[in-house]
Coordinates of C-alpha atoms in Angstrom, one line a residue:
M1 CA 0.0 0.0 0.0
S2 CA 1.4 3.4 -0.9
A3 CA 2.1 6.1 1.7
G4 CA -0.7 8.3 0.3
A5 CA -3.2 5.5 0.6
A6 CA -2.2 4.8 4.2
R7 CA -2.6 8.4 5.1
A8 CA -6.0 8.5 3.5
R9 CA -7.1 5.5 5.5
R10 CA -5.8 7.0 8.7
L11 CA -7.6 10.3 7.9
A12 CA -10.9 8.3 7.3
G13 CA -10.3 6.6 10.6
L14 CA -9.7 9.9 12.3
L15 CA -13.0 11.3 11.1
L16 CA -14.8 8.2 12.1
G17 CA -13.2 8.2 15.6
V18 CA -13.9 11.9 16.1
A19 CA -17.5 11.5 15.0
G20 CA -18.0 8.5 17.4
T21 CA -16.6 10.4 20.4
T22 CA -18.6 13.6 19.5
A23 CA -21.8 11.6 19.2
L24 CA -21.3 10.0 22.6
A25 CA -20.4 13.3 24.2
W26 CA -23.6 14.8 22.7
L27 CA -25.6 12.0 24.3
F28 CA -24.3 12.4 27.9
S29 CA -24.3 16.2 27.6
S30 CA -28.1 16.0 27.8
L31 CA -27.6 15.2 31.5
E32 CA -30.1 12.3 31.4
A33 CA -29.7 9.3 33.7
R34 CA -30.1 6.9 30.8
W35 CA -26.9 8.1 29.2
V36 CA -24.6 8.2 32.2
A37 CA -22.9 5.0 31.4
V38 CA -21.8 6.4 28.0
V39 CA -19.1 8.5 29.7
W40 CA -17.1 5.4 30.5
V41 CA -16.7 4.6 26.8
S42 CA -17.1 8.1 25.2
L43 CA -13.4 8.7 24.5
V44 CA -12.7 5.2 23.2
P45 CA -13.3 5.9 19.5
W46 CA -11.0 8.9 19.7
L47 CA -8.3 7.1 21.7
W48 CA -8.4 4.4 19.0
V49 CA -7.6 7.1 16.5
L50 CA -4.7 8.4 18.5
D51 CA -3.2 4.9 18.7
R52 CA -3.2 4.8 14.9
A53 CA -1.7 8.2 14.4
G54 CA 1.4 8.1 12.1
S55 CA 3.1 11.1 13.6
W56 CA 2.7 13.9 16.2
R57 CA 1.1 16.0 13.5
E58 CA -1.6 13.5 12.9
A59 CA -2.2 13.4 16.7
V60 CA -2.5 17.2 16.9
L61 CA -4.9 17.1 13.9
A62 CA -7.0 14.6 15.8
G63 CA -7.1 17.0 18.8
V64 CA -8.0 20.0 16.7
A65 CA -10.7 18.0 14.9
L66 CA -12.3 16.8 18.2
S67 CA -12.2 20.4 19.6
L68 CA -14.2 21.6 16.6
A69 CA -16.6 18.8 16.5
F70 CA -17.2 18.7 20.3
T71 CA -17.8 22.5 20.4
S72 CA -20.2 22.4 17.4
A73 CA -22.2 19.5 18.9
V74 CA -22.4 20.5 22.5
F75 CA -22.5 24.3 22.1
G76 CA -24.2 24.5 18.7
W77 CA -26.9 26.7 20.3
F78 CA -24.3 29.5 21.2
P79 CA -24.0 31.2 17.8
G80 CA -27.7 31.7 17.7
A81 CA -27.7 33.2 21.2
I82 CA -24.8 35.5 20.3
Q83 CA -26.6 36.6 17.1
S84 CA -29.7 37.4 19.2
Y85 CA -27.6 39.5 21.6
S86 CA -25.3 41.3 19.2
Q87 CA -27.3 41.3 15.9
A88 CA -24.2 40.0 14.1
P89 CA -24.7 37.7 11.1
L90 CA -25.1 34.1 12.1
A91 CA -22.3 33.0 9.9
V92 CA -19.9 35.3 11.7
C93 CA -21.0 34.0 15.0
W94 CA -20.3 30.4 13.9
L95 CA -17.0 31.4 12.5
A96 CA -16.0 33.0 15.8
L97 CA -17.0 29.8 17.7
W98 CA -14.9 27.7 15.4
V99 CA -11.9 30.0 15.6
L100 CA -12.1 29.9 19.4
A101 CA -12.8 26.2 19.7
P102 CA -9.1 25.0 19.6
F103 CA -8.3 27.5 22.4
M104 CA -11.3 26.8 24.5
E105 CA -10.8 23.0 24.1
L106 CA -7.1 23.0 24.1
Q107 CA -7.0 20.0 26.5
F108 CA -7.9 17.7 23.5
I109 CA -4.8 18.9 21.6
A110 CA -2.4 18.9 24.6
F111 CA -3.6 15.4 25.6
A112 CA -3.2 14.0 22.0
L113 CA 0.3 15.4 21.6
V114 CA 1.6 14.3 25.0
R115 CA 0.0 10.9 24.8
D116 CA 1.4 10.3 21.3
H117 CA 4.9 11.3 22.6
L118 CA 4.7 9.1 25.6
R119 CA 3.5 6.1 23.6
R120 CA 6.5 6.4 21.3
T121 CA 9.1 6.8 24.1
S122 CA 7.8 4.7 27.0
G123 CA 8.4 1.3 25.6
A124 CA 6.0 -1.6 26.2
G125 CA 4.6 -3.4 29.3
P126 CA 2.1 -2.5 32.1
W127 CA 4.3 0.2 33.7
A128 CA 4.5 2.0 30.3
F129 CA 0.8 1.8 29.9
W130 CA 0.1 3.3 33.3
R131 CA 2.7 6.0 32.8
V132 CA 1.1 7.0 29.5
T133 CA -2.4 6.9 31.0
L134 CA -1.8 8.8 34.2
T135 CA 0.4 11.4 32.7
S136 CA -1.9 12.1 29.8
A137 CA -4.9 12.3 32.1
L138 CA -3.1 14.8 34.3
V139 CA -2.1 16.9 31.2
Y140 CA -5.8 16.9 30.2
V141 CA -7.1 18.2 33.6
G142 CA -4.2 20.6 34.0
T143 CA -4.7 22.1 30.6
E144 CA -8.4 22.6 31.2
W145 CA -7.7 24.5 34.4
L146 CA -5.0 26.6 32.8
C147 CA -6.8 27.6 29.6
P148 CA -9.8 30.0 29.4
K149 CA -13.3 28.4 29.0
L150 CA -16.4 30.4 28.6
F151 CA -18.6 27.7 30.1
A152 CA -16.1 25.8 32.3
E153 CA -17.3 22.5 30.7
T154 CA -15.5 19.2 31.5
L155 CA -16.3 15.6 30.9
G156 CA -16.9 14.9 34.6
Q157 CA -20.1 17.0 34.5
G158 CA -21.6 14.1 32.5
L159 CA -21.9 12.2 35.7
Y160 CA -24.3 14.7 37.2
A161 CA -27.3 12.6 36.2
S162 CA -26.0 9.9 38.6
E163 CA -27.0 10.9 42.1
L164 CA -24.3 8.6 43.5
L165 CA -21.3 9.1 41.1
R166 CA -21.6 12.9 41.3
Q167 CA -20.9 12.9 45.0
G168 CA -17.2 12.4 44.4
A169 CA -17.1 16.0 43.3
D170 CA -16.7 17.1 47.0
I171 CA -13.2 15.6 46.8
A172 CA -11.9 17.0 43.6
G173 CA -14.7 18.7 41.8
A174 CA -15.9 17.9 38.3
H175 CA -12.3 17.9 37.1
G176 CA -11.5 15.1 39.5
L177 CA -14.4 13.1 37.9
T178 CA -12.9 13.9 34.5
F179 CA -9.6 12.4 35.6
V180 CA -11.1 9.1 36.5
I181 CA -13.3 9.1 33.4
I182 CA -10.2 9.4 31.2
I183 CA -8.5 6.5 33.1
A184 CA -11.6 4.4 32.8
N185 CA -11.8 5.0 29.0
E186 CA -8.1 4.0 28.6
C187 CA -8.9 0.8 30.5
V188 CA -11.8 0.0 28.2
L189 CA -9.6 0.6 25.2
A190 CA -6.7 -1.5 26.6
A191 CA -9.1 -4.4 27.4
G192 CA -10.7 -4.3 24.0
K193 CA -7.3 -4.2 22.2
A194 CA -6.1 -7.2 24.3
L195 CA -9.1 -9.3 23.3
V196 CA -8.8 -8.4 19.7
A197 CA -5.1 -9.0 19.5
H198 CA -4.8 -12.2 21.6
G199 CA -8.2 -13.9 21.4
P200 CA -10.5 -15.1 24.2
G201 CA -7.9 -17.1 26.2
E202 CA -4.8 -15.0 26.5
G203 CA -6.8 -11.8 25.7
W204 CA -8.9 -12.1 28.9
K205 CA -5.8 -12.6 31.0
R206 CA -4.3 -9.4 29.5
A207 CA -7.6 -7.5 29.9
L208 CA -8.0 -8.5 33.5
A209 CA -5.9 -5.7 35.0
P210 CA -7.5 -2.8 33.1
L211 CA -11.0 -4.2 33.7
A212 CA -10.2 -4.6 37.4
V213 CA -9.2 -0.9 37.5
L214 CA -12.4 0.1 35.6
A215 CA -14.5 -1.9 38.1
A216 CA -12.7 -0.3 41.1
I217 CA -13.4 3.2 39.7
V218 CA -17.1 2.6 39.1
L219 CA -17.8 0.6 42.2
G220 CA -15.7 2.9 44.3
G221 CA -17.5 5.9 43.0
L222 CA -20.9 4.3 43.7
G223 CA -19.8 3.3 47.2
Y224 CA -18.5 6.7 48.1
G225 CA -21.6 8.3 46.8
Q226 CA -23.8 6.1 48.9
L227 CA -21.7 7.0 52.0
R228 CA -21.9 10.7 51.5
Y229 CA -25.6 10.6 50.6
R230 CA -26.3 8.9 54.0
Q231 CA -24.1 11.4 55.9
V232 CA -25.9 14.3 54.4
A233 CA -29.3 12.7 55.3
D234 CA -28.2 12.0 58.8
A235 CA -26.7 15.5 59.4
R236 CA -30.1 17.2 59.4
A237 CA -29.8 20.1 61.9
S238 CA -32.2 20.6 64.8
R239 CA -32.9 24.2 63.8
P240 CA -36.1 25.1 62.1
D241 CA -36.1 25.0 58.3
L242 CA -35.6 28.3 56.4
V243 CA -38.3 29.4 54.1
V244 CA -37.1 31.5 51.1
G245 CA -39.6 33.1 48.7
V246 CA -38.5 33.1 45.1
V247 CA -40.0 35.2 42.3
Q248 CA -39.5 34.4 38.6
A249 CA -41.5 37.0 36.6
N250 CA -40.4 35.8 33.2
I251 CA -39.9 39.4 32.0
T252 CA -37.0 39.5 29.6
K253 CA -35.2 41.7 27.0
Y254 CA -35.4 44.9 29.0
E255 CA -33.6 46.9 26.2
K256 CA -36.2 45.9 23.6
L257 CA -39.0 46.7 26.0
A258 CA -37.5 50.1 26.8
A259 CA -37.2 51.0 23.1
E260 CA -40.9 50.2 22.7
M261 CA -42.4 51.5 26.0
G262 CA -39.9 53.8 27.5
M263 CA -37.6 53.0 30.4
Y264 CA -39.9 54.4 33.1
D265 CA -42.8 52.2 32.0
V266 CA -40.6 49.2 31.8
V267 CA -39.3 49.6 35.4
R268 CA -42.9 50.3 36.5
M269 CA -44.1 47.1 34.9
I270 CA -41.2 45.0 36.4
L271 CA -41.7 46.3 39.9
D272 CA -45.5 46.0 39.8
T273 CA -45.2 42.4 38.6
H274 CA -42.7 41.5 41.4
Y275 CA -44.8 43.2 44.0
R276 CA -47.9 41.3 42.9
L277 CA -46.1 37.9 42.7
S278 CA -44.5 38.5 46.1
D279 CA -47.8 39.5 47.8
E280 CA -49.4 36.3 46.4
L281 CA -46.6 34.3 48.0
L282 CA -46.6 36.2 51.3
Q283 CA -50.4 35.6 51.7
D284 CA -49.9 31.8 51.9
R285 CA -46.6 31.4 53.7
K286 CA -44.4 33.1 56.3
V287 CA -41.2 33.8 54.5
D288 CA -37.9 34.4 56.1
L289 CA -36.2 35.9 53.0
L290 CA -37.6 37.1 49.7
V291 CA -35.3 36.9 46.6
W292 CA -35.7 38.5 43.2
P293 CA -33.3 37.8 40.3
E294 CA -30.3 39.4 38.8
T295 CA -30.7 43.0 37.6
V296 CA -34.4 42.8 38.2
Y297 CA -34.2 46.5 39.1
P298 CA -32.3 47.7 36.0
T299 CA -30.8 50.9 37.4
T300 CA -28.8 52.0 40.5
F301 CA -30.3 51.5 43.9
G302 CA -29.4 54.0 46.7
T303 CA -27.8 56.4 44.3
P304 CA -30.6 57.4 42.0
K305 CA -29.9 59.0 38.6
S306 CA -33.2 60.8 38.4
E307 CA -36.2 61.9 40.4
A308 CA -38.1 58.8 39.1
G309 CA -35.2 56.6 40.3
A310 CA -35.5 58.1 43.7
E311 CA -39.2 57.4 43.8
F312 CA -38.6 53.8 42.8
D313 CA -35.9 53.4 45.5
A314 CA -38.3 54.7 48.1
E315 CA -41.0 52.4 46.9
I316 CA -38.9 49.3 47.3
S317 CA -37.9 50.4 50.8
E318 CA -41.6 51.0 51.6
F319 CA -42.5 47.5 50.3
V320 CA -39.9 45.9 52.6
S321 CA -41.0 48.1 55.6
R322 CA -44.7 47.4 55.2
R323 CA -44.4 43.6 54.6
Q324 CA -41.7 43.2 57.2
V325 CA -39.9 40.8 55.0
P326 CA -36.1 41.0 54.1
L327 CA -35.5 41.3 50.4
L328 CA -32.5 40.4 48.3
F329 CA -32.6 41.6 44.7
G330 CA -30.4 42.2 41.7
T331 CA -29.7 45.8 40.8
Y332 CA -26.8 48.2 40.0
D333 CA -24.5 49.7 42.6
L334 CA -22.8 53.0 41.9
E335 CA -19.6 54.4 43.6
Q336 CA -17.6 57.3 42.3
E337 CA -18.8 56.8 38.7
R338 CA -17.9 53.1 38.9
E339 CA -21.0 50.9 38.3
Y340 CA -21.3 47.3 39.5
N341 CA -23.7 44.5 38.9
A342 CA -24.9 43.9 42.5
A343 CA -27.1 42.0 44.8
M344 CA -28.8 44.4 47.3
F345 CA -30.2 43.4 50.6
V346 CA -32.9 45.5 52.3
G347 CA -34.3 44.3 55.6
P348 CA -36.5 45.7 58.4
G349 CA -34.3 46.7 61.4
R350 CA -35.2 46.2 65.1
D351 CA -35.8 50.0 65.7
G352 CA -38.0 50.4 62.7
T353 CA -35.3 51.5 60.3
L354 CA -34.1 49.5 57.3
T355 CA -30.8 47.7 57.2
R356 CA -29.0 47.6 53.9
S357 CA -25.9 45.8 52.5
A358 CA -24.6 44.9 49.0
Y359 CA -22.6 42.3 47.2
R360 CA -20.8 43.3 44.0
K361 CA -20.3 40.7 41.2
T362 CA -16.6 40.0 40.5
M363 CA -16.5 37.3 37.8
L364 CA -18.0 39.1 34.9
F365 CA -18.7 37.6 31.5
P366 CA -16.1 38.8 29.0
L367 CA -17.1 41.7 26.7
T368 CA -20.9 41.5 27.3
E369 CA -20.5 42.6 30.9
W370 CA -16.9 43.8 31.3
V371 CA -14.1 45.0 29.1
P372 CA -10.5 44.9 30.4
E373 CA -9.2 48.4 30.8
A374 CA -6.1 47.5 28.7
I375 CA -8.3 47.1 25.6
D376 CA -11.2 49.4 26.4
S377 CA -11.4 52.3 24.0
P378 CA -13.9 54.5 22.0
W379 CA -12.8 52.5 18.9
L380 CA -13.9 49.2 20.5
R381 CA -17.1 50.7 21.9
E382 CA -18.0 52.1 18.5
R383 CA -17.6 48.8 16.7
M384 CA -19.1 46.7 19.5
P385 CA -21.8 48.9 21.1
W386 CA -23.1 45.9 23.0
T387 CA -20.0 45.6 25.2
G388 CA -20.6 45.9 29.0
Y389 CA -19.4 48.7 31.3
W390 CA -19.6 47.2 34.7
K391 CA -16.5 47.0 37.0
R392 CA -15.3 44.0 38.9
G393 CA -16.2 43.6 42.6
P394 CA -13.8 42.9 45.4
G395 CA -14.1 39.1 45.3
P396 CA -15.7 36.3 47.4
Q397 CA -17.8 37.4 50.3
A398 CA -20.0 35.8 53.0
L399 CA -22.9 38.2 53.6
A400 CA -24.6 38.2 57.0
L401 CA -28.3 39.0 56.5
P402 CA -30.4 39.9 59.6
L403 CA -33.8 38.1 59.4
R404 CA -36.8 38.1 61.6
E405 CA -36.8 37.5 65.4
G406 CA -33.1 38.3 65.7
R407 CA -32.0 35.5 63.5
T408 CA -29.0 36.0 61.2
L409 CA -28.3 34.0 58.0
T410 CA -24.9 34.0 56.4
I411 CA -25.0 33.4 52.7
A412 CA -22.6 32.8 49.9
P413 CA -23.9 35.3 47.3
L414 CA -23.3 34.6 43.6
I415 CA -24.5 36.4 40.5
C416 CA -25.0 34.4 37.4
Y417 CA -21.6 33.6 35.8
E418 CA -19.9 33.2 39.2
S419 CA -21.6 29.9 39.8
I420 CA -19.2 28.1 37.4
F421 CA -16.1 28.8 39.5
P422 CA -15.5 26.2 42.2
G423 CA -12.7 28.0 44.0
Y424 CA -14.7 31.2 44.2
V425 CA -17.6 29.4 45.9
A426 CA -15.3 27.4 48.1
E427 CA -13.8 30.6 49.5
E428 CA -17.2 31.9 50.4
A429 CA -18.0 28.6 52.1
R430 CA -14.8 28.9 54.1
R431 CA -16.0 32.3 55.4
G432 CA -18.9 30.6 57.2
A433 CA -21.7 30.6 54.6
E434 CA -24.7 28.5 55.5
L435 CA -26.6 28.8 52.2
I436 CA -25.6 29.6 48.6
V437 CA -27.9 32.2 47.0
T438 CA -27.5 32.6 43.3
L439 CA -29.2 35.5 41.4
S440 CA -29.1 34.9 37.6
N441 CA -30.3 36.2 34.3
D442 CA -30.4 33.4 31.7
S443 CA -33.0 35.0 29.4
W444 CA -30.5 35.4 26.5
F445 CA -30.3 31.6 26.4
S446 CA -33.9 30.8 26.9
G447 CA -35.1 27.9 24.7
T448 CA -31.6 26.4 24.5
P449 CA -29.8 23.8 26.7
A450 CA -28.0 26.7 28.5
P451 CA -30.4 27.1 31.4
K452 CA -30.1 23.4 32.2
L453 CA -26.3 23.5 31.9
H454 CA -26.1 26.5 34.2
L455 CA -28.3 24.8 36.7
M456 CA -26.0 21.8 36.6
H457 CA -23.0 24.0 37.3
A458 CA -24.8 25.4 40.3
A459 CA -25.6 21.9 41.6
F460 CA -21.9 21.0 41.5
R461 CA -21.1 24.0 43.7
S462 CA -23.6 22.6 46.3
I463 CA -22.0 19.2 46.1
E464 CA -18.5 20.6 46.5
T465 CA -19.4 22.7 49.5
R466 CA -22.2 20.5 50.9
L467 CA -24.3 23.7 51.2
P468 CA -28.0 24.0 50.1
Q469 CA -28.6 26.6 47.4
V470 CA -31.4 28.8 46.3
R471 CA -31.1 29.9 42.7
V472 CA -33.4 32.7 41.4
T473 CA -33.6 33.7 37.7
N474 CA -35.8 36.1 35.8
S475 CA -36.9 33.5 33.2
G476 CA -35.8 30.1 34.5
I477 CA -34.5 27.8 35.8
S478 CA -35.1 28.9 39.4
A479 CA -34.5 26.1 41.9
L480 CA -33.8 24.8 45.3
I481 CA -30.7 22.5 45.3
S482 CA -29.8 20.2 48.1
P483 CA -26.2 19.6 49.4
T484 CA -26.2 16.4 47.3
G485 CA -26.9 18.3 44.1
E486 CA -30.6 17.2 43.9
V487 CA -33.0 19.8 42.5
L488 CA -35.8 19.7 45.1
T489 CA -38.0 22.4 43.7
E490 CA -37.8 24.3 40.4
V491 CA -39.6 26.9 38.2
P492 CA -39.0 25.8 34.6
D493 CA -37.5 27.8 31.8
D494 CA -39.9 30.4 30.2
H495 CA -42.4 30.2 33.1
R496 CA -43.8 32.8 35.6
G497 CA -44.2 31.8 39.2
S498 CA -43.5 32.5 42.8
V499 CA -42.5 29.7 45.1
A500 CA -41.8 29.3 48.8
M501 CA -38.8 27.0 49.1
T502 CA -38.2 25.2 52.4
V503 CA -34.5 25.0 52.8
P504 CA -33.3 22.0 54.9
Q505 CA -30.8 23.3 57.5
T506 CA -27.7 21.0 57.7
P507 CA -24.6 21.5 59.8
H508 CA -21.3 22.0 58.0
L509 CA -19.9 18.8 56.5
P510 CA -16.2 19.0 55.7
T511 CA -15.1 18.6 52.1
L512 CA -11.7 18.6 50.5
M513 CA -12.9 21.2 47.9
V514 CA -13.8 23.6 50.7
A515 CA -10.5 23.0 52.6
W516 CA -8.2 23.2 49.5
G517 CA -10.3 25.2 47.1
D518 CA -10.0 24.4 43.3
W519 CA -7.0 22.2 43.8
P520 CA -7.3 19.5 41.1
G521 CA -6.3 21.7 38.2
P522 CA -3.1 23.2 39.5
T523 CA -2.1 19.9 41.1
A524 CA -2.6 18.0 37.8
L525 CA -0.6 20.6 35.9
V526 CA 2.4 20.4 38.3
L527 CA 2.4 16.6 38.5
S528 CA 2.2 16.3 34.7
V529 CA 5.2 18.6 34.3
V530 CA 7.1 16.5 36.9
L531 CA 6.2 13.2 35.2
L532 CA 7.1 14.6 31.7
L533 CA 10.4 16.2 32.6
G534 CA 11.5 14.1 35.6
P535 CA 12.7 11.0 33.7
S536 CA 14.8 13.0 31.2
L537 CA 16.4 15.1 33.9
L538 CA 17.3 11.9 35.9
A539 CA 18.7 10.4 32.7
R540 CA 20.9 13.4 32.1
R541 CA 22.3 13.2 35.6
K542 CA 23.2 9.6 35.1
V543 CA 25.1 10.1 31.9
R544 CA 27.0 13.2 33.2
P545 CA 30.7 12.4 33.1
A546 CA 32.6 12.2 36.4
P547 CA 35.1 15.0 37.1
S548 CA 38.7 14.0 36.1
S549 CA 41.2 13.1 38.8
H550 CA 44.1 14.4 36.7
P551 CA 45.3 18.0 37.3
L552 CA 44.9 20.4 34.5
P553 CA 48.0 21.4 32.6
G554 CA 49.9 24.1 34.4
A555 CA 48.2 23.5 37.7

């Protein structure tokens, strides 16, 4: 067979393997329980391609191809959402996604390159297999942590649909689950290759070790999940449950409404709707805390920009004072011409006055919410008028909210995008938070898988910290999430409703993710560098010539 024909066959195999892994990834990205088992074999078609690569260039090509296919399949809804937001042509939005895909999914390329190099230099035998497998998996996880990702996606999130397997995230987060998924897929491939190459007799003997590791991973994950599930259930606190009122008004696209109705009428409509839904809720239940979503009050609170703004501010304060219910809501916060996306708390004080505190969002979505000062300019604003102007807040906080009857609740406040950052939430948990409260606006992605994916991210933060979470959005999905990641109550996407959520109070359960923060990524990066460079450095030391015992001429 000619070299050209061989390359053509490898290229066809590459496309087939990439298509197989992409299809399997698309299945488990639906986060349905029936597809959970797919994660244990999802990488096998692509790993088979990498084993057949004729050079490092072909391995890199396989990584680039998977990054493009994976991004197109799992985030194919994103170009349409960007078009709706920016009014840019759909073709341009798709082109931007494809250009960014190799950078956002760089872990596929780094993994393919390192794995190919190790396979060619590590020899044969069990130890070589485990060196290749462990080092490549560490490179994958380390690269994911190091490189920017708009949605912080990782393979481990595919285990969310398993109520037991997802519990392992309190040890090493979703990236820790990704690490064991990669090892499991390598074991499946190794067992399959042994059976094909050596037949049923000898093949089963050679497949025994990888299959034993696979079984240990799956059964160990299920056993640990069962243990933690029981611990959370047994740790129910003796304190009375907390009742949090949630309002999802399903009012979206404020800018479009303002162009049609005028900004005053839009704010009037938003507030009146939230007052009405809140009053319906308060008639039926005694609520300890009332929560409205992100930027529900689309102007500055406390520092009004007009007389109408001052009237609206006073009206919200009057609402809290008359109903005697603490209110946490999304708004803007202004300080010395610097404007922040904020969560504002207003509560009735003991002496009849109102207490007030604010949390400012720190992790802002690039460009749409925040532009780095280094690239911010009139030229940029003129060409991309949809870019955001908010400033970054001071970082993680634990906010103490005074409730009724002298009770104080310490929350971990999050606004929208911040819920995808494990280390950020872990820091708030370390500061004594008892409850995660997330205010979000997912209306730009309504009708796409994005609200469900965002809810999944939020659930992982509850698993990692073992804290319950109340998530409030303007258009869905609002939810109550348990410390095990279970969605106990929800208001679906594109629905209007107000719900009283009974939050089960649980004492703090220690987790490694809270103690060490987002440790898996940097740890994997350091270990992968050590495993890659360590053997060559040791080899150089061994071959270094000994110093001569003869004196130099003239000495």
